[in-house]
């Protein structure tokens, strides 16, 4: 009985990347199991990253450079309406609302993801949500002509709603259409475009381009261009095959979608893998957020999604972006040159994102996210030290600049994109939409919390405020190291079995635990099972 109980959990792990027992897998078999990057896969990844993910990054940074012009517009409009201008306090409050309403809209959008992807599918949700961008662009673009600050705030909230939807649906869609050997590469592509969005906002905000007073409505509404391109072209690509087969039971359309995305007529191994997952979920409907939170069988996956998404925002990256100009100014960079220096940091973000994207399938998810958080923690401590000592040691100002650049690069290489990828990989089809609602909600809540609390934390703690973020980064890295397995080149069912293996460990007799060898991530090796098998018989 003990042997059967253990093999129930561990036997399913002994499978090759295709199917069948793990004995000696030939090179030819490994070659047939490896899917190549096709033009449709690359095209749809670039399209949704350009039309959705990039707009999130763009809207994070777009309100920074025209802040003076937007405040002047608010003040002038108020004066026209009521005969007097706004006091500095209410004016700052109105502008802060313009900035922070984006995060509140994102929170609402993340809560709608489950309903939308269940009703319209992944591709359908991304296509229909573009209408929000067109609406938001219209509000913000015509706000000055109509003398309405309310239109700017409404437009920002609608853009947040769109970003909240897409920040979850894009990695969900890409995670389901990508072969397992390309899931990391394609899954990190949106994070590169988020960095590109920030970079484009910094470039377009320069005084020589759209940074002048008369151009700020256009600067805010230029988002309609990439969104319109996505609206026109996304219908040319199929829906997620996993959604079609597992949720809609449409094998014919799922097969056609696989033919299109994989570029090969032989997709039977992928169909069988999805059918296996469908059979395992045959008695289970799509779970709600409440059911997910109560489901003990996925409690470690759920906790992991909460930790990595919260850690992404609580890592202090938003605080670093907030304080970058001051650090550069203290380092002796002329104020007139700081916008161009900021553009340089944006370029570093893009390069770091590219490095992460092209190395994730070689080094894995764990090394990228653990190294990223550890490097951020060390550099955050370095910023605290440099800020405390720069009065006595002038050269410490350059150390603070180096730490800022290192934090941004470390974040973009791993923590910026891997959490969204992990959310897709740690769950099976029935739990995945609810997991994205949880992860997205935590992400946006922490984003809003940091933006709201950091100025007060900085006033009370001074340079020591960065030690709070340092501790969070190191704790998240430790959690990932101890709890989350490597998911590189594994199917969703194999990842699920790894977590099941960990849960079943408590049922293994104590005198046999020393005979079981883990490969570092919780998956049992064949030799370990053989030793266990002989001991139990």
XYZ file of N, CA and C in Angstrom, residues 347-528:
546
model
N 17.132 53.392 -21.560
C 17.818 52.508 -22.511
C 18.431 51.306 -21.792
N 18.959 51.539 -20.586
C 19.527 50.440 -19.802
C 18.438 49.430 -19.443
N 17.249 49.918 -19.126
C 16.115 49.021 -18.842
C 15.853 48.083 -20.016
N 15.830 48.644 -21.216
C 15.532 47.841 -22.407
C 16.619 46.792 -22.634
N 17.877 47.200 -22.514
C 18.997 46.259 -22.717
C 18.941 45.140 -21.678
N 18.692 45.497 -20.412
C 18.608 44.483 -19.358
C 17.445 43.528 -19.619
N 16.319 44.059 -20.080
C 15.188 43.202 -20.413
C 15.511 42.232 -21.535
N 16.238 42.696 -22.526
C 16.652 41.821 -23.634
C 17.574 40.718 -23.143
N 18.487 41.062 -22.249
C 19.399 40.050 -21.700
C 18.603 38.967 -20.977
N 17.638 39.384 -20.162
C 16.808 38.406 -19.464
C 16.014 37.539 -20.420
N 15.470 38.150 -21.461
C 14.643 37.419 -22.424
C 15.438 36.349 -23.163
N 16.666 36.680 -23.536
C 17.463 35.749 -24.331
C 18.257 34.754 -23.495
N 18.231 34.882 -22.182
C 18.950 33.935 -21.329
C 18.027 33.068 -20.476
N 16.751 33.381 -20.420
C 15.866 32.679 -19.488
C 15.735 31.201 -19.819
N 15.751 30.842 -21.106
C 15.625 29.430 -21.464
C 16.939 28.672 -21.277
N 18.021 29.379 -21.039
C 19.308 28.727 -20.766
C 19.547 28.598 -19.264
N 19.336 29.668 -18.513
C 19.643 29.648 -17.085
C 18.428 29.305 -16.227
N 17.216 29.477 -16.756
C 16.016 29.167 -15.999
C 15.395 30.383 -15.336
N 14.212 30.162 -14.748
C 13.475 31.258 -14.109
C 14.068 31.604 -12.747
N 14.376 30.564 -11.962
C 14.860 30.785 -10.599
C 16.134 31.624 -10.541
N 17.164 31.300 -11.308
C 18.381 32.122 -11.230
C 18.142 33.587 -11.577
N 17.280 33.850 -12.575
C 17.025 35.242 -12.963
C 16.338 36.024 -11.846
N 15.308 35.442 -11.256
C 14.544 36.194 -10.257
C 15.295 36.267 -8.924
N 15.989 35.187 -8.556
C 16.756 35.208 -7.300
C 17.918 36.186 -7.399
N 18.671 36.111 -8.497
C 19.796 37.029 -8.685
C 19.321 38.473 -8.760
N 18.194 38.687 -9.459
C 17.667 40.045 -9.589
C 17.302 40.649 -8.249
N 16.566 39.897 -7.424
C 16.165 40.429 -6.120
C 17.359 40.606 -5.188
N 18.308 39.675 -5.219
C 19.499 39.801 -4.370
C 20.317 41.030 -4.760
N 20.524 41.215 -6.061
C 21.290 42.380 -6.522
C 20.583 43.679 -6.149
N 19.249 43.693 -6.262
C 18.496 44.886 -5.881
C 18.646 45.175 -4.384
N 18.570 44.119 -3.567
C 18.712 44.304 -2.130
C 20.062 44.876 -1.747
N 21.122 44.353 -2.358
C 22.477 44.845 -2.067
C 22.616 46.303 -2.493
N 22.121 46.627 -3.681
C 22.255 48.002 -4.186
C 21.375 48.988 -3.415
N 20.227 48.534 -2.908
C 19.396 49.408 -2.083
C 20.120 49.750 -0.780
N 20.810 48.760 -0.207
C 21.634 49.044 0.968
C 22.769 50.001 0.599
N 23.316 49.825 -0.610
C 24.377 50.724 -1.070
C 23.897 52.161 -1.214
N 22.651 52.353 -1.654
C 22.106 53.710 -1.768
C 21.990 54.358 -0.388
N 21.537 53.572 0.586
C 21.432 54.106 1.947
C 22.797 54.567 2.456
N 23.808 53.730 2.275
C 25.162 54.081 2.739
C 25.681 55.314 2.005
N 25.500 55.344 0.691
C 26.034 56.472 -0.092
C 25.338 57.785 0.261
N 24.018 57.738 0.511
C 23.307 58.960 0.878
C 23.743 59.468 2.252
N 24.067 58.548 3.158
C 24.503 58.955 4.488
C 25.915 59.527 4.488
N 26.757 59.038 3.576
C 28.177 59.422 3.597
C 28.565 60.452 2.547
N 27.639 60.818 1.629
C 28.057 61.667 0.517
C 28.429 63.089 0.957
N 27.956 63.521 2.135
C 28.360 64.839 2.637
C 29.840 64.851 2.998
N 30.313 63.778 3.630
C 31.721 63.687 4.035
C 32.610 63.140 2.927
N 32.051 62.284 2.095
C 32.823 61.674 1.003
C 32.129 62.003 -0.319
N 32.538 63.052 -0.996
C 31.852 63.479 -2.224
C 31.755 62.394 -3.292
N 32.748 61.491 -3.345
C 32.723 60.466 -4.390
C 31.590 59.450 -4.188
N 30.985 59.469 -2.984
C 29.862 58.574 -2.739
C 28.654 58.917 -3.614
N 28.598 60.148 -4.130
C 27.508 60.525 -5.027
C 27.497 59.663 -6.271
N 28.666 59.311 -6.747
C 28.755 58.477 -7.951
C 28.406 57.021 -7.631
N 28.675 56.629 -6.388
C 28.260 55.286 -5.957
C 26.735 55.179 -5.978
N 26.053 56.241 -5.531
C 24.588 56.223 -5.537
C 24.035 56.133 -6.950
N 24.690 56.827 -7.907
C 24.266 56.745 -9.305
C 24.450 55.323 -9.830
N 25.592 54.713 -9.509
C 25.855 53.341 -9.947
C 24.832 52.372 -9.348
N 24.463 52.613 -8.087
C 23.471 51.744 -7.443
C 22.101 51.881 -8.107
N 21.723 53.108 -8.460
C 20.437 53.322 -9.137
C 20.401 52.568 -10.462
N 21.456 52.713 -11.254
C 21.521 52.029 -12.546
C 21.488 50.512 -12.356
N 22.205 50.013 -11.348
C 22.251 48.567 -11.100
C 20.896 48.029 -10.651
N 20.187 48.799 -9.827
C 18.862 48.367 -9.376
C 17.904 48.251 -10.554
N 17.911 49.260 -11.418
C 17.023 49.248 -12.578
C 17.349 48.080 -13.501
N 18.644 47.847 -13.744
C 19.052 46.751 -14.621
C 18.688 45.399 -14.008
N 18.941 45.236 -12.708
C 18.630 43.968 -12.036
C 17.137 43.689 -12.059
N 16.335 44.716 -11.854
C 14.881 44.550 -11.874
C 14.387 44.106 -13.243
N 14.895 44.738 -14.281
C 14.399 44.449 -15.631
C 14.865 43.098 -16.152
N 15.953 42.558 -15.619
C 16.448 41.254 -16.075
C 15.600 40.097 -15.567
N 14.947 40.250 -14.414
C 14.199 39.133 -13.863
C 12.905 39.507 -13.173
N 12.978 40.232 -12.040
C 11.758 40.531 -11.270
C 10.692 41.297 -12.037
N 11.047 41.975 -13.116
C 10.045 42.744 -13.866
C 9.100 41.849 -14.650
N 9.554 40.695 -15.114
C 8.733 39.870 -15.995
C 8.462 38.462 -15.521
N 9.382 37.877 -14.754
C 9.232 36.479 -14.341
C 7.980 36.233 -13.492
N 7.561 37.159 -12.589
C 6.337 36.892 -11.824
C 5.113 36.629 -12.683
N 4.944 37.377 -13.790
C 3.800 37.140 -14.677
C 3.913 35.776 -15.351
N 5.135 35.396 -15.742
C 5.359 34.092 -16.358
C 5.078 32.974 -15.363
N 5.548 33.148 -14.123
C 5.337 32.117 -13.102
C 3.858 31.911 -12.811
N 3.075 32.976 -12.848
C 1.644 32.842 -12.587
C 1.000 31.905 -13.595
N 1.439 31.964 -14.841
C 0.911 31.066 -15.873
C 1.399 29.641 -15.672
N 2.634 29.481 -15.246
C 3.246 28.153 -15.212
C 2.883 27.346 -13.971
N 2.564 27.987 -12.873
C 2.355 27.259 -11.620
C 0.964 26.655 -11.491
N 0.058 26.975 -12.435
C -1.322 26.511 -12.316
C -1.777 25.797 -13.582
N -2.743 24.897 -13.401
C -3.384 24.254 -14.544
C -4.522 25.149 -15.041
N -5.185 24.709 -16.111
C -6.152 25.550 -16.812
C -7.295 26.024 -15.920
N -7.760 25.169 -15.027
C -8.933 25.506 -14.218
C -8.641 26.611 -13.208
N -7.392 26.720 -12.756
C -7.042 27.676 -11.712
C -6.350 28.932 -12.253
N -5.927 28.895 -13.511
C -5.054 29.961 -14.019
C -5.723 31.346 -14.055
N -6.954 31.485 -14.577
C -7.561 32.825 -14.574
C -7.705 33.414 -13.177
N -8.133 32.599 -12.209
C -8.270 33.088 -10.835
C -6.909 33.478 -10.266
N -5.869 32.726 -10.633
C -4.522 33.062 -10.151
C -4.074 34.406 -10.693
N -4.426 34.701 -11.940
C -4.055 35.999 -12.508
C -4.837 37.140 -11.851
N -6.064 36.869 -11.435
C -6.820 37.895 -10.710
C -6.130 38.194 -9.379
N -5.725 37.143 -8.668
C -5.045 37.328 -7.381
C -3.717 38.052 -7.575
N -2.901 37.554 -8.521
C -1.599 38.168 -8.753
C -1.711 39.603 -9.224
N -2.649 39.848 -10.148
C -2.823 41.203 -10.661
C -3.312 42.165 -9.602
N -4.247 41.708 -8.767
C -4.782 42.568 -7.708
C -3.696 42.925 -6.702
N -2.906 41.932 -6.310
C -1.809 42.185 -5.376
C -0.813 43.164 -5.987
N -0.512 42.968 -7.261
C 0.439 43.826 -7.959
C -0.007 45.280 -7.947
N -1.268 45.516 -8.316
C -1.770 46.886 -8.386
C -1.952 47.500 -7.005
N -2.381 46.711 -6.022
C -2.526 47.222 -4.669
C -1.182 47.672 -4.097
N -0.158 46.853 -4.315
C 1.180 47.203 -3.826
C 1.737 48.402 -4.581
N 1.433 48.479 -5.879
C 1.850 49.638 -6.673
C 1.268 50.921 -6.087
N -0.018 50.900 -5.807
C -0.676 52.073 -5.241
C -0.157 52.377 -3.835
N 0.078 51.331 -3.048
C 0.542 51.521 -1.671
C 1.902 52.189 -1.626
N 2.833 51.708 -2.464
C 4.170 52.300 -2.487
C 4.102 53.758 -2.930
N 3.321 54.021 -3.985
C 3.209 55.392 -4.469
C 2.618 56.341 -3.445
N 1.717 55.809 -2.610
C 1.050 56.658 -1.622
C 1.887 56.831 -0.352
N 2.557 55.741 0.088
C 3.242 55.754 1.379
C 4.686 56.244 1.287
N 5.353 56.016 0.148
C 6.780 56.299 0.082
C 7.156 57.735 0.463
N 6.436 58.772 -0.015
C 6.832 60.131 0.393
C 6.837 60.329 1.903
N 5.854 59.719 2.598
C 5.817 59.827 4.057
C 6.930 59.002 4.701
N 7.212 57.817 4.134
C 8.305 56.988 4.635
C 9.641 57.696 4.479
N 9.805 58.372 3.355
C 11.044 59.099 3.103
C 11.211 60.263 4.082
N 10.110 60.953 4.372
C 10.187 62.073 5.306
C 10.527 61.607 6.718
N 10.014 60.458 7.129
C 10.219 59.987 8.503
C 11.526 59.228 8.685
N 11.930 58.468 7.680
C 13.113 57.613 7.827
C 14.328 58.118 7.062
N 14.146 59.063 6.148
C 15.273 59.580 5.381
C 15.908 58.511 4.518
N 17.229 58.474 4.516
C 17.948 57.504 3.682
C 17.702 56.064 4.120
N 17.289 55.878 5.391
C 17.083 54.519 5.895
C 15.828 53.866 5.293
N 14.994 54.640 4.598
C 13.772 54.058 4.026
C 14.099 52.972 3.005
N 15.271 53.054 2.364
C 15.634 52.057 1.361
C 15.997 50.713 1.983
N 16.305 50.700 3.288
C 16.596 49.432 3.951
C 15.333 48.582 4.077
N 14.169 49.212 4.137
C 12.907 48.469 4.150
C 12.776 47.663 2.862
N 13.020 48.321 1.730
C 12.938 47.640 0.437
C 14.040 46.594 0.294
N 15.209 46.883 0.856
C 16.312 45.913 0.835
C 15.895 44.611 1.509
N 15.293 44.726 2.702
C 14.844 43.533 3.420
C 13.795 42.752 2.650
N 12.869 43.456 2.015
C 11.822 42.785 1.234
C 12.436 42.012 0.073
N 13.370 42.633 -0.643
C 14.016 41.968 -1.787
C 14.718 40.686 -1.362
N 15.458 40.739 -0.264
C 16.208 39.564 0.185
C 15.266 38.472 0.683
N 14.162 38.844 1.318
C 13.201 37.844 1.780
C 12.497 37.153 0.613
N 12.154 37.918 -0.420
C 11.522 37.313 -1.601
C 12.496 36.354 -2.287
N 13.763 36.759 -2.407
C 14.771 35.882 -3.016
C 14.908 34.587 -2.216
N 14.891 34.688 -0.892
C 14.997 33.498 -0.045
C 13.779 32.596 -0.227
N 12.597 33.179 -0.316
C 11.374 32.390 -0.517
C 11.438 31.628 -1.841
N 11.817 32.326 -2.907
C 11.902 31.670 -4.219
C 12.912 30.531 -4.173
N 14.041 30.755 -3.510
C 15.085 29.730 -3.422
C 14.590 28.486 -2.687
N 13.812 28.680 -1.638
C 13.382 27.553 -0.806
C 12.114 26.865 -1.312
N 11.221 27.601 -1.957
C 9.880 27.081 -2.214
C 9.585 26.818 -3.695
N 9.902 27.768 -4.568
C 9.436 27.677 -5.951
C 10.380 26.822 -6.784
N 9.878 25.795 -7.476
C 10.744 24.939 -8.290
C 11.085 25.591 -9.625
N 12.084 25.044 -10.268
C 12.407 25.481 -11.631
C 11.353 24.926 -12.581
N 10.806 25.775 -13.440
C 9.735 25.372 -14.355
C 10.193 25.341 -15.807
N 11.461 25.581 -16.040
C 11.976 25.613 -17.414
C 11.764 24.272 -18.107
N 11.196 24.329 -19.316
C 11.039 23.159 -20.183
C 10.174 22.062 -19.554
N 9.215 22.452 -18.725
C 8.281 21.496 -18.132
C 6.859 21.838 -18.577
N 6.033 20.802 -18.726
C 4.629 21.039 -19.040
C 3.906 21.502 -17.781
N 2.704 22.021 -17.972
C 1.929 22.489 -16.819
C 1.599 21.327 -15.878
N 1.337 20.135 -16.431
C 1.030 18.985 -15.595
C 2.257 18.528 -14.816
N 3.435 18.579 -15.437
C 4.659 18.203 -14.729
C 4.938 19.150 -13.570
N 4.697 20.437 -13.775
C 4.889 21.416 -12.698
C 3.908 21.142 -11.569
N 2.671 20.815 -11.930
C 1.659 20.500 -10.921
C 2.065 19.272 -10.120
N 2.640 18.278 -10.793
C 3.082 17.060 -10.108
C 4.230 17.345 -9.143
N 5.088 18.306 -9.489
C 6.201 18.649 -8.597
C 5.667 19.153 -7.264
N 4.668 20.037 -7.318
C 4.074 20.531 -6.072
C 3.335 19.415 -5.346
N 2.697 18.501 -6.092
C 2.032 17.366 -5.450
C 3.047 16.475 -4.748
N 4.234 16.339 -5.349
C 5.301 15.551 -4.744
C 5.695 16.134 -3.398
N 5.801 17.433 -3.332
C 6.186 18.079 -2.071
C 5.122 17.862 -1.001
N 3.842 17.953 -1.412
C 2.781 17.749 -0.436
C 2.770 16.319 0.077
N 3.130 15.367 -0.783
C 3.080 13.959 -0.403
C 4.262 13.535 0.436
N 5.266 14.389 0.575
C 6.461 14.014 1.315
C 6.150 13.693 2.776
N 5.117 14.344 3.306
C 4.801 14.112 4.716
C 4.311 12.690 4.950
N 3.885 11.977 3.889
C 3.390 10.616 4.047
C 4.487 9.570 3.906
N 5.726 9.980 3.602
C 6.824 9.031 3.434
C 7.368 8.639 4.800
N 7.557 7.357 5.075
C 8.100 6.942 6.369
C 9.442 7.613 6.652
N 9.652 7.954 7.921
C 10.840 8.704 8.309
C 12.114 7.965 7.969
N 12.137 6.639 8.127
C 13.386 5.913 7.906
C 13.751 5.831 6.433
N 12.840 6.268 5.512
C 13.143 6.219 4.087
C 13.538 7.573 3.532
N 13.343 8.636 4.320
C 13.591 9.962 3.793
C 15.043 10.127 3.380
N 15.968 9.524 4.147
C 17.384 9.662 3.806
C 17.736 8.987 2.501
N 16.873 8.069 2.010
C 17.163 7.364 0.772
C 16.654 8.111 -0.447
N 15.871 9.175 -0.237
C 15.268 9.879 -1.367
C 16.078 11.111 -1.693
N 16.467 11.237 -2.910
C 17.323 12.353 -3.326
C 16.534 13.295 -4.225
N 16.557 14.568 -3.883
C 15.889 15.573 -4.701
C 16.881 16.172 -5.669
N 16.387 16.596 -6.840
C 17.283 17.196 -7.827
C 17.452 18.696 -7.614
N 17.039 19.203 -6.462
C 17.231 20.621 -6.162
C 15.956 21.425 -6.261
N 14.948 20.882 -6.932
C 13.714 21.643 -7.120
C 12.487 20.860 -6.685
N 12.663 19.720 -6.035
C 11.517 18.969 -5.545
C 11.095 17.831 -6.441
N 11.724 17.636 -7.623
C 11.368 16.536 -8.517
C 12.265 15.354 -8.232
N 11.690 14.153 -8.129
C 12.467 12.978 -7.795
C 13.214 12.442 -9.004
N 14.444 11.993 -8.745
C 15.209 11.374 -9.817
C 14.834 9.901 -9.940
N 15.128 9.313 -11.100
C 14.772 7.919 -11.344
C 15.475 7.001 -10.359
N 16.772 7.266 -10.104
C 17.531 6.424 -9.197
C 16.951 6.443 -7.796
N 16.381 7.583 -7.394
C 15.784 7.695 -6.067
C 14.553 6.822 -5.961
